Amino acid sequence: VTNTIVSMGQMADGIQLERAFAGATVHDLFNFLTVGVLFPLELITGYLRRFTAVMLPESVADDDKWEGPLKKIVSPLAGRILKANKNVIKDIATGKVESCEAYYPVFCVGGIEDYSSCANKCGDDQEKGVDCGRVGLITCDKNYGCPAFFQNGATKQDDSIAGGVCLVLALVFLLICLMGLVNVLQRGLMGMSTRIIYKATNVPGIVAIVIGGAVTVLVQSSSITTSVLTPLVGLGVIQLEQMLPLTLGANIGTTVTGLLASLVSDSVAALQVALCHLFFNISGIIIWYPVPFMRRVPLNGARELGKWTRRSKLVPPIYIVVIFFICPLLLLGLSELFAQKKVGWTVLGSMLVIAVILGIIRAVYWWKKQDGRAHFIEFLDKRTSRNSAIATLPEDMQYLKSKVDQLAEHTGLPEDEEADVEKAEAEGTDEADEAEEKA
């Protein structure tokens, strides 16, 4: 979702928004198409599980953790502002505790807010929250101490409010950085520099995949790689055909982090999950990239989504809400019904699944057979026209006023006489209405 949000930073220019949104969604479409093919295949054959199982050793050697350069730069600052307690979700998932309330109120031994007094591991004969410290959703860092939003004696509500404040601030800074990034790129990538970058990125697809993977390994995040490339696509520096292999390389590069993390654990299951992630992306590349006909599926889909932004600039936010919020919540809700393992919930879940499938079929039929696409386009056009009319209304009113003044000057009718005429006409209308009522 990050690169899609980045593309919205170019909403001021319709052409740039179209290209940027296409460059952002080509990543999504590749992932959706790959899941659509490999998920049923995995359910039927279990090929990823079987293939990765033969690659596993009996144990995974323990080694030092590897940190990327960006993490080394960002972690000290982030650790001093807020540090999430990952043990909370781990303990709840494994059933060690029932809810977050078990971690509250926050307690620091002697009221001293540091790692050893608040977040240090308790001994076997010590009770958490009495003899040793207890932390909630926000914890302390061993190297940087307790962050700014940490508070001794805090309740769950206090930590939730602190997390919400950090989220809002992060979004504000993200938008500021995105606007600054787009502005810098627009000013810097003009003329000769644009042509140089275009030629530098105009490389064979396999080379672009390697470049995308190498950059992502360094920054340890495919979102960072694609988010930096998205504005360049919007500016026309990188073509959509080059964005696709760079994105595929980013998908491969982001699996390296998981592989490195699995190597610091003795769990063979962790390594298998990391290998499944790697070969899932490799399988998707083999399916959708080498054959030109298959490659055009995500490319044409992304171009079509980009063209929709020319109809309405509401398309990107609608896309984000539907794809990244409504659909996941719907699927999670349905899966939760079946996870209850109760007959009533299972029957309800089955009925809802059937209803969703029928709804999808009905929507496709309306779109294809009942001119749904034309109706949707008409709706977007009407909304765009109305917004445009509202935006230009002050200028239009000024223009009409100037024309009326020119007409009054041409006819020689003074403004006072115009007002008297309007007043007389209004009085005459009122008298006529009274006469009609009496009659």
Coordinates of C-alpha atoms in Angstrom, one line a residue:
V1 CA 0.0 0.0 0.0
T2 CA 3.0 2.3 0.6
N3 CA 3.8 2.9 -3.1
T4 CA 0.1 3.5 -3.9
I5 CA 0.0 6.2 -1.2
V6 CA 3.2 7.6 -2.7
S7 CA 1.6 7.9 -6.2
M8 CA -1.1 10.1 -4.7
G9 CA 1.6 12.7 -4.0
Q10 CA 1.3 13.6 -7.8
M11 CA -2.4 14.3 -7.8
A12 CA -1.7 17.9 -8.9
D13 CA -0.8 16.7 -12.4
G14 CA -3.2 14.3 -14.0
I15 CA -0.7 12.8 -16.5
Q16 CA 1.9 12.2 -13.7
L17 CA -0.8 10.7 -11.5
E18 CA -1.9 8.3 -14.2
R19 CA 1.7 7.1 -14.8
A20 CA 2.6 6.9 -11.1
F21 CA -0.6 5.0 -10.1
A22 CA 0.0 2.5 -12.9
G23 CA 3.6 2.1 -11.7
A24 CA 2.4 1.5 -8.2
T25 CA -0.4 -0.9 -9.0
V26 CA 1.7 -3.1 -11.3
H27 CA 3.3 -4.5 -8.1
D28 CA -0.1 -5.2 -6.6
L29 CA -1.5 -6.9 -9.8
F30 CA 1.6 -9.1 -10.0
N31 CA 1.1 -10.2 -6.4
F32 CA -2.7 -10.7 -6.8
L33 CA -2.2 -12.8 -10.0
T34 CA 0.5 -14.9 -8.4
V35 CA -1.6 -15.6 -5.3
G36 CA -4.6 -16.4 -7.6
V37 CA -2.5 -19.1 -9.4
L38 CA -0.3 -20.5 -6.7
F39 CA -2.7 -20.5 -3.7
P40 CA -5.1 -23.1 -5.3
L41 CA -2.1 -25.0 -6.6
E42 CA -0.6 -25.1 -3.1
L43 CA -3.9 -26.3 -1.6
I44 CA -4.2 -29.1 -4.2
T45 CA -0.6 -30.3 -4.5
G46 CA 1.4 -28.7 -1.6
Y47 CA 4.3 -28.2 -4.0
L48 CA 5.9 -25.3 -2.1
R49 CA 5.8 -27.2 1.2
R50 CA 7.2 -30.4 -0.4
F51 CA 9.8 -28.6 -2.5
T52 CA 11.2 -26.6 0.4
A53 CA 11.0 -29.6 2.8
V54 CA 13.8 -31.4 0.9
M55 CA 16.0 -28.3 1.2
L56 CA 15.9 -28.2 5.0
P57 CA 18.8 -29.2 7.2
E58 CA 18.2 -30.9 10.5
S59 CA 18.9 -27.7 12.3
V60 CA 19.7 -24.1 11.5
A61 CA 23.0 -22.8 12.7
D62 CA 22.8 -19.9 15.1
D63 CA 24.6 -16.8 14.0
D64 CA 24.8 -13.0 14.5
K65 CA 21.8 -10.9 13.3
W66 CA 22.4 -8.8 10.2
E67 CA 21.1 -5.2 10.2
G68 CA 20.7 -3.2 7.1
P69 CA 22.3 0.3 6.8
L70 CA 18.9 2.1 7.0
K71 CA 17.9 0.2 10.2
K72 CA 21.2 1.2 11.8
I73 CA 20.4 4.8 11.0
V74 CA 16.8 4.8 12.0
S75 CA 16.7 2.5 15.0
P76 CA 18.5 4.9 17.5
L77 CA 16.0 7.6 16.8
A78 CA 13.0 5.3 16.7
G79 CA 14.1 3.6 19.9
R80 CA 14.1 7.0 21.7
I81 CA 10.6 7.9 20.6
L82 CA 8.6 4.7 20.8
K83 CA 9.4 0.9 21.0
A84 CA 6.7 -1.6 20.6
N85 CA 6.6 -4.6 22.9
K86 CA 6.6 -7.6 20.5
N87 CA 6.1 -10.1 23.3
V88 CA 2.5 -8.9 23.8
I89 CA 1.2 -10.3 20.5
K90 CA 3.5 -13.4 20.8
D91 CA 2.1 -14.3 24.2
I92 CA -1.5 -13.7 23.2
A93 CA -1.0 -15.8 20.0
T94 CA 0.5 -18.7 22.0
G95 CA -2.2 -18.5 24.7
K96 CA 0.2 -17.5 27.4
V97 CA -2.1 -14.6 28.4
E98 CA -5.7 -13.9 27.5
S99 CA -5.5 -10.2 26.8
C100 CA -3.3 -7.1 27.0
E101 CA -4.7 -6.3 30.5
A102 CA -2.2 -8.8 31.9
Y103 CA 0.6 -6.3 31.2
Y104 CA -0.9 -3.4 33.1
P105 CA -0.4 -1.2 35.0
V106 CA 3.2 -0.6 33.9
F107 CA 5.6 -1.0 36.8
C108 CA 9.2 0.0 37.2
V109 CA 11.1 -1.1 40.3
G110 CA 11.8 1.9 42.5
G111 CA 10.1 4.2 40.0
I112 CA 13.2 4.3 37.9
E113 CA 12.5 4.4 34.2
D114 CA 15.2 2.4 32.6
Y115 CA 15.6 -1.0 30.9
S116 CA 16.8 -2.9 34.0
S117 CA 14.1 -1.5 36.3
C118 CA 11.2 -1.8 33.8
A119 CA 11.7 -4.3 31.1
N120 CA 14.4 -6.7 32.3
K121 CA 13.5 -10.4 32.4
C122 CA 12.1 -11.6 35.8
G123 CA 13.8 -14.4 37.7
D124 CA 12.1 -17.7 38.5
D125 CA 11.3 -16.6 42.1
Q126 CA 10.2 -13.1 41.1
E127 CA 6.6 -11.9 40.5
K128 CA 6.2 -9.6 37.5
G129 CA 4.8 -6.2 38.6
V130 CA 5.9 -6.7 42.2
D131 CA 9.5 -7.9 42.4
C132 CA 10.5 -7.0 38.9
G133 CA 9.4 -4.6 36.2
R134 CA 6.3 -5.0 33.9
V135 CA 5.8 -3.2 30.6
G136 CA 2.8 -3.0 28.3
L137 CA 2.5 -2.2 24.6
I138 CA 5.4 0.2 24.9
T139 CA 8.7 -1.2 26.2
C140 CA 12.2 0.0 26.9
D141 CA 15.3 -0.6 24.7
K142 CA 18.3 -2.2 26.2
N143 CA 20.7 0.2 24.4
Y144 CA 18.7 3.5 24.4
G145 CA 16.6 3.2 27.6
C146 CA 12.9 4.0 27.8
P147 CA 11.4 6.0 25.0
A148 CA 9.8 9.4 25.2
F149 CA 6.2 7.9 25.1
F150 CA 7.0 5.4 27.9
Q151 CA 5.4 6.2 31.3
N152 CA 5.7 4.4 34.6
G153 CA 2.2 3.4 35.9
A154 CA 0.6 3.8 32.5
T155 CA -2.6 2.0 31.7
K156 CA -3.6 0.3 28.5
Q157 CA -5.5 3.4 27.4
D158 CA -2.4 5.6 28.0
D159 CA -0.3 3.4 25.8
S160 CA -3.0 3.2 23.1
I161 CA -3.3 7.0 23.1
A162 CA 0.5 7.3 22.8
G163 CA 0.5 4.8 19.9
G164 CA -2.3 6.7 18.1
V165 CA -0.4 10.0 18.5
C166 CA 2.7 8.4 17.0
L167 CA 0.7 7.0 14.1
V168 CA -0.8 10.4 13.3
L169 CA 2.6 12.1 13.5
A170 CA 4.2 9.4 11.4
L171 CA 1.5 9.9 8.7
V172 CA 2.0 13.7 8.8
F173 CA 5.7 13.3 8.4
L174 CA 5.2 10.7 5.7
L175 CA 3.0 13.0 3.6
I176 CA 5.5 15.9 4.1
C177 CA 8.4 13.7 3.0
L178 CA 6.4 12.4 0.0
M179 CA 5.6 15.9 -1.2
G180 CA 9.2 17.0 -0.7
L181 CA 10.4 13.9 -2.6
V182 CA 8.1 14.6 -5.5
N183 CA 9.1 18.3 -5.6
V184 CA 12.8 17.5 -5.5
L185 CA 12.5 14.9 -8.3
Q186 CA 10.5 17.3 -10.4
R187 CA 13.1 20.0 -10.0
G188 CA 16.1 17.7 -10.3
L189 CA 15.0 15.4 -13.1
M190 CA 14.7 17.8 -16.0
G191 CA 16.4 18.0 -19.3
M192 CA 19.7 16.1 -19.5
S193 CA 19.4 14.4 -16.2
T194 CA 16.1 12.8 -17.2
R195 CA 17.6 11.4 -20.4
I196 CA 20.6 10.0 -18.5
I197 CA 18.5 8.2 -16.0
Y198 CA 16.2 6.9 -18.7
K199 CA 19.1 5.4 -20.6
A200 CA 20.6 4.0 -17.4
T201 CA 17.4 2.2 -16.5
N202 CA 16.7 1.0 -20.0
V203 CA 18.4 -2.3 -19.5
P204 CA 17.3 -5.9 -20.2
G205 CA 14.6 -7.3 -17.9
I206 CA 16.9 -9.8 -16.2
V207 CA 19.4 -7.0 -15.3
A208 CA 16.6 -4.9 -14.0
I209 CA 15.4 -7.8 -11.7
V210 CA 19.0 -8.1 -10.4
I211 CA 19.2 -4.3 -9.8
G212 CA 15.9 -4.3 -8.0
G213 CA 16.9 -7.3 -5.8
A214 CA 20.3 -5.8 -4.9
V215 CA 18.8 -2.4 -3.9
T216 CA 16.2 -4.1 -1.8
V217 CA 18.7 -6.3 0.0
L218 CA 20.6 -3.1 1.0
V219 CA 17.5 -1.3 2.3
Q220 CA 15.7 -4.4 3.5
S221 CA 12.3 -3.3 2.3
S222 CA 10.6 -3.7 -1.1
S223 CA 8.3 -0.9 -0.1
I224 CA 11.2 1.5 0.1
T225 CA 12.4 0.4 -3.3
T226 CA 9.1 0.6 -5.1
S227 CA 8.1 3.9 -3.3
V228 CA 11.2 5.6 -4.5
L229 CA 10.7 4.3 -8.1
T230 CA 7.0 5.3 -8.2
P231 CA 7.5 9.1 -8.5
L232 CA 10.1 8.4 -11.2
V233 CA 7.5 6.5 -13.2
G234 CA 5.1 9.4 -12.7
L235 CA 7.7 11.8 -14.1
G236 CA 8.3 9.6 -17.1
V237 CA 11.9 8.9 -16.2
I238 CA 11.2 5.1 -15.9
Q239 CA 8.8 3.4 -18.2
L240 CA 6.2 1.0 -16.9
E241 CA 7.8 -1.9 -18.8
Q242 CA 11.0 -1.2 -16.7
M243 CA 9.1 -0.7 -13.5
L244 CA 7.7 -4.3 -13.6
P245 CA 11.1 -6.2 -13.5
L246 CA 12.5 -3.7 -11.0
T247 CA 9.5 -4.6 -8.8
L248 CA 10.0 -8.3 -9.3
G249 CA 13.6 -7.9 -8.2
A250 CA 12.4 -6.0 -5.1
N251 CA 10.1 -9.0 -4.3
I252 CA 13.1 -11.3 -4.5
G253 CA 15.3 -9.0 -2.4
T254 CA 12.8 -8.6 0.4
T255 CA 12.9 -12.4 1.0
V256 CA 16.6 -12.1 1.9
T257 CA 15.6 -10.4 5.2
G258 CA 13.4 -13.4 6.1
L259 CA 16.1 -15.9 5.2
L260 CA 18.7 -14.0 7.4
A261 CA 16.2 -13.9 10.3
S262 CA 15.6 -17.6 10.0
L263 CA 19.4 -18.3 10.2
V264 CA 19.5 -16.8 13.7
S265 CA 17.0 -19.4 15.0
D266 CA 17.2 -23.1 15.6
S267 CA 13.7 -23.6 14.2
V268 CA 13.6 -25.4 10.9
A269 CA 10.0 -24.2 10.4
A270 CA 11.3 -20.6 10.3
L271 CA 13.7 -21.5 7.5
Q272 CA 11.0 -23.3 5.6
V273 CA 8.7 -20.3 5.8
A274 CA 11.4 -18.1 4.5
L275 CA 12.2 -20.5 1.6
C276 CA 8.5 -20.7 0.7
H277 CA 8.4 -16.9 0.5
L278 CA 11.4 -16.9 -1.8
F279 CA 10.2 -19.6 -4.1
F280 CA 6.7 -18.2 -4.2
N281 CA 8.1 -15.0 -5.7
I282 CA 10.4 -16.9 -8.1
S283 CA 7.4 -19.1 -9.2
G284 CA 5.4 -15.9 -9.9
I285 CA 8.2 -14.4 -12.0
I286 CA 8.5 -17.6 -14.0
I287 CA 4.7 -17.6 -14.7
W288 CA 4.1 -13.9 -15.4
Y289 CA 7.4 -12.4 -16.8
P290 CA 9.3 -14.5 -19.4
V291 CA 6.4 -14.9 -21.9
P292 CA 5.4 -11.6 -23.5
F293 CA 1.7 -12.5 -23.6
M294 CA 1.7 -13.3 -19.9
R295 CA 3.7 -10.2 -19.1
R296 CA 1.1 -8.0 -20.7
V297 CA -1.5 -9.1 -18.2
P298 CA -0.2 -7.1 -15.2
L299 CA 1.1 -4.3 -17.5
N300 CA -2.3 -3.8 -19.2
G301 CA -4.2 -4.0 -16.0
A302 CA -1.9 -1.3 -14.4
R303 CA -2.3 0.9 -17.4
E304 CA -6.1 0.5 -17.2
L305 CA -6.1 1.5 -13.6
G306 CA -3.9 4.5 -14.4
K307 CA -6.4 5.6 -17.0
W308 CA -9.2 5.6 -14.5
T309 CA -7.4 8.3 -12.5
R310 CA -8.0 10.6 -15.5
R311 CA -11.7 10.1 -15.0
S312 CA -11.6 10.9 -11.3
K313 CA -8.9 11.5 -8.7
L314 CA -11.0 9.5 -6.2
V315 CA -9.9 6.3 -7.8
P316 CA -6.6 5.9 -5.8
P317 CA -8.2 6.4 -2.4
I318 CA -11.2 4.1 -3.3
Y319 CA -8.7 1.5 -4.5
I320 CA -6.7 1.7 -1.3
V321 CA -9.8 1.4 0.9
V322 CA -11.3 -1.5 -1.0
I323 CA -8.2 -3.5 -1.7
F324 CA -6.2 -3.0 1.5
F325 CA -9.0 -2.6 4.1
I326 CA -12.4 -4.0 3.0
C327 CA -11.3 -7.1 1.3
P328 CA -8.8 -8.2 4.0
L329 CA -11.3 -7.5 6.8
L330 CA -13.9 -9.5 4.9
L331 CA -11.6 -12.5 4.4
L332 CA -10.4 -12.3 8.0
G333 CA -13.9 -12.2 9.3
L334 CA -15.0 -15.2 7.2
S335 CA -11.9 -17.2 8.3
E336 CA -12.6 -16.4 11.9
L337 CA -16.1 -17.8 11.6
F338 CA -14.7 -21.2 10.4
A339 CA -11.9 -21.1 13.1
Q340 CA -14.5 -21.2 15.9
K341 CA -15.2 -24.9 14.9
K342 CA -18.8 -24.5 16.0
V343 CA -21.6 -25.8 13.8
G344 CA -23.6 -22.6 13.9
W345 CA -20.6 -20.4 13.0
T346 CA -19.6 -22.8 10.3
V347 CA -23.0 -22.7 8.7
L348 CA -23.1 -18.9 8.9
G349 CA -19.6 -18.7 7.4
S350 CA -20.7 -21.0 4.5
M351 CA -23.8 -18.9 3.8
L352 CA -21.7 -15.7 3.8
V353 CA -19.1 -17.3 1.4
I354 CA -21.9 -18.3 -0.9
A355 CA -23.4 -14.8 -0.7
V356 CA -20.0 -13.2 -1.4
I357 CA -19.5 -15.5 -4.5
L358 CA -23.0 -14.7 -5.8
G359 CA -22.3 -11.0 -5.2
I360 CA -19.1 -11.2 -7.2
I361 CA -20.8 -13.0 -10.0
R362 CA -23.6 -10.4 -10.0
A363 CA -21.1 -7.6 -10.1
V364 CA -19.2 -9.1 -13.0
Y365 CA -22.5 -9.7 -14.9
W366 CA -23.6 -6.1 -14.3
W367 CA -20.2 -4.8 -15.4
K368 CA -20.0 -6.9 -18.5
K369 CA -23.5 -7.4 -19.7
Q370 CA -25.5 -4.5 -18.3
D371 CA -23.2 -1.6 -19.2
G372 CA -22.0 -1.3 -15.7
R373 CA -18.7 0.0 -16.9
A374 CA -20.4 2.8 -18.9
H375 CA -22.6 3.7 -15.9
F376 CA -19.5 3.8 -13.6
I377 CA -17.7 6.0 -16.2
E378 CA -20.7 8.3 -16.4
F379 CA -20.8 8.6 -12.6
L380 CA -17.1 9.5 -12.5
D381 CA -17.5 12.0 -15.4
K382 CA -20.5 13.7 -13.7
R383 CA -18.7 14.0 -10.4
T384 CA -15.6 15.4 -12.1
S385 CA -17.7 17.9 -14.0
R386 CA -19.5 19.0 -10.8
N387 CA -16.2 19.4 -8.9
S388 CA -14.8 21.4 -11.8
A389 CA -17.8 23.6 -11.9
I390 CA -17.6 24.2 -8.2
A391 CA -13.9 25.0 -8.4
T392 CA -14.4 27.6 -11.2
L393 CA -17.6 29.1 -9.8
P394 CA -16.0 32.2 -8.3
E395 CA -14.2 33.0 -11.6
D396 CA -17.4 32.4 -13.6
M397 CA -19.4 34.7 -11.4
Q398 CA -16.8 37.4 -11.8
Y399 CA -16.9 36.9 -15.6
L400 CA -20.7 37.2 -15.6
K401 CA -20.6 40.3 -13.4
S402 CA -18.1 42.0 -15.8
K403 CA -20.4 41.1 -18.8
V404 CA -23.4 42.6 -17.0
D405 CA -21.5 45.7 -16.3
Q406 CA -20.4 46.0 -19.9
L407 CA -24.1 45.5 -21.0
A408 CA -25.2 48.2 -18.6
E409 CA -22.6 50.6 -19.9
H410 CA -23.5 49.8 -23.5
T411 CA -27.2 50.5 -22.9
G412 CA -26.5 53.6 -20.9
L413 CA -28.7 52.4 -18.0
P414 CA -27.4 53.7 -14.7
E415 CA -26.9 51.3 -11.9
D416 CA -29.5 53.2 -9.7
E417 CA -32.1 53.0 -12.5
E418 CA -31.4 49.3 -12.8
A419 CA -32.1 48.9 -9.1
D420 CA -35.3 51.0 -9.4
V421 CA -36.4 48.9 -12.3
E422 CA -35.8 45.7 -10.4
K423 CA -37.6 47.2 -7.4
A424 CA -40.6 48.3 -9.5
E425 CA -40.8 44.9 -11.1
A426 CA -40.8 43.2 -7.7
E427 CA -43.5 45.6 -6.4
G428 CA -45.6 45.0 -9.5
T429 CA -45.3 41.3 -9.1
D430 CA -46.4 41.5 -5.4
E431 CA -49.4 43.7 -6.4
A432 CA -50.4 41.2 -9.1
D433 CA -50.2 38.3 -6.6
E434 CA -52.4 40.2 -4.1
A435 CA -55.0 41.0 -6.8
E436 CA -55.1 37.3 -7.8
E437 CA -55.6 36.3 -4.2
K438 CA -58.5 38.8 -3.8
A439 CA -60.1 37.6 -7.0

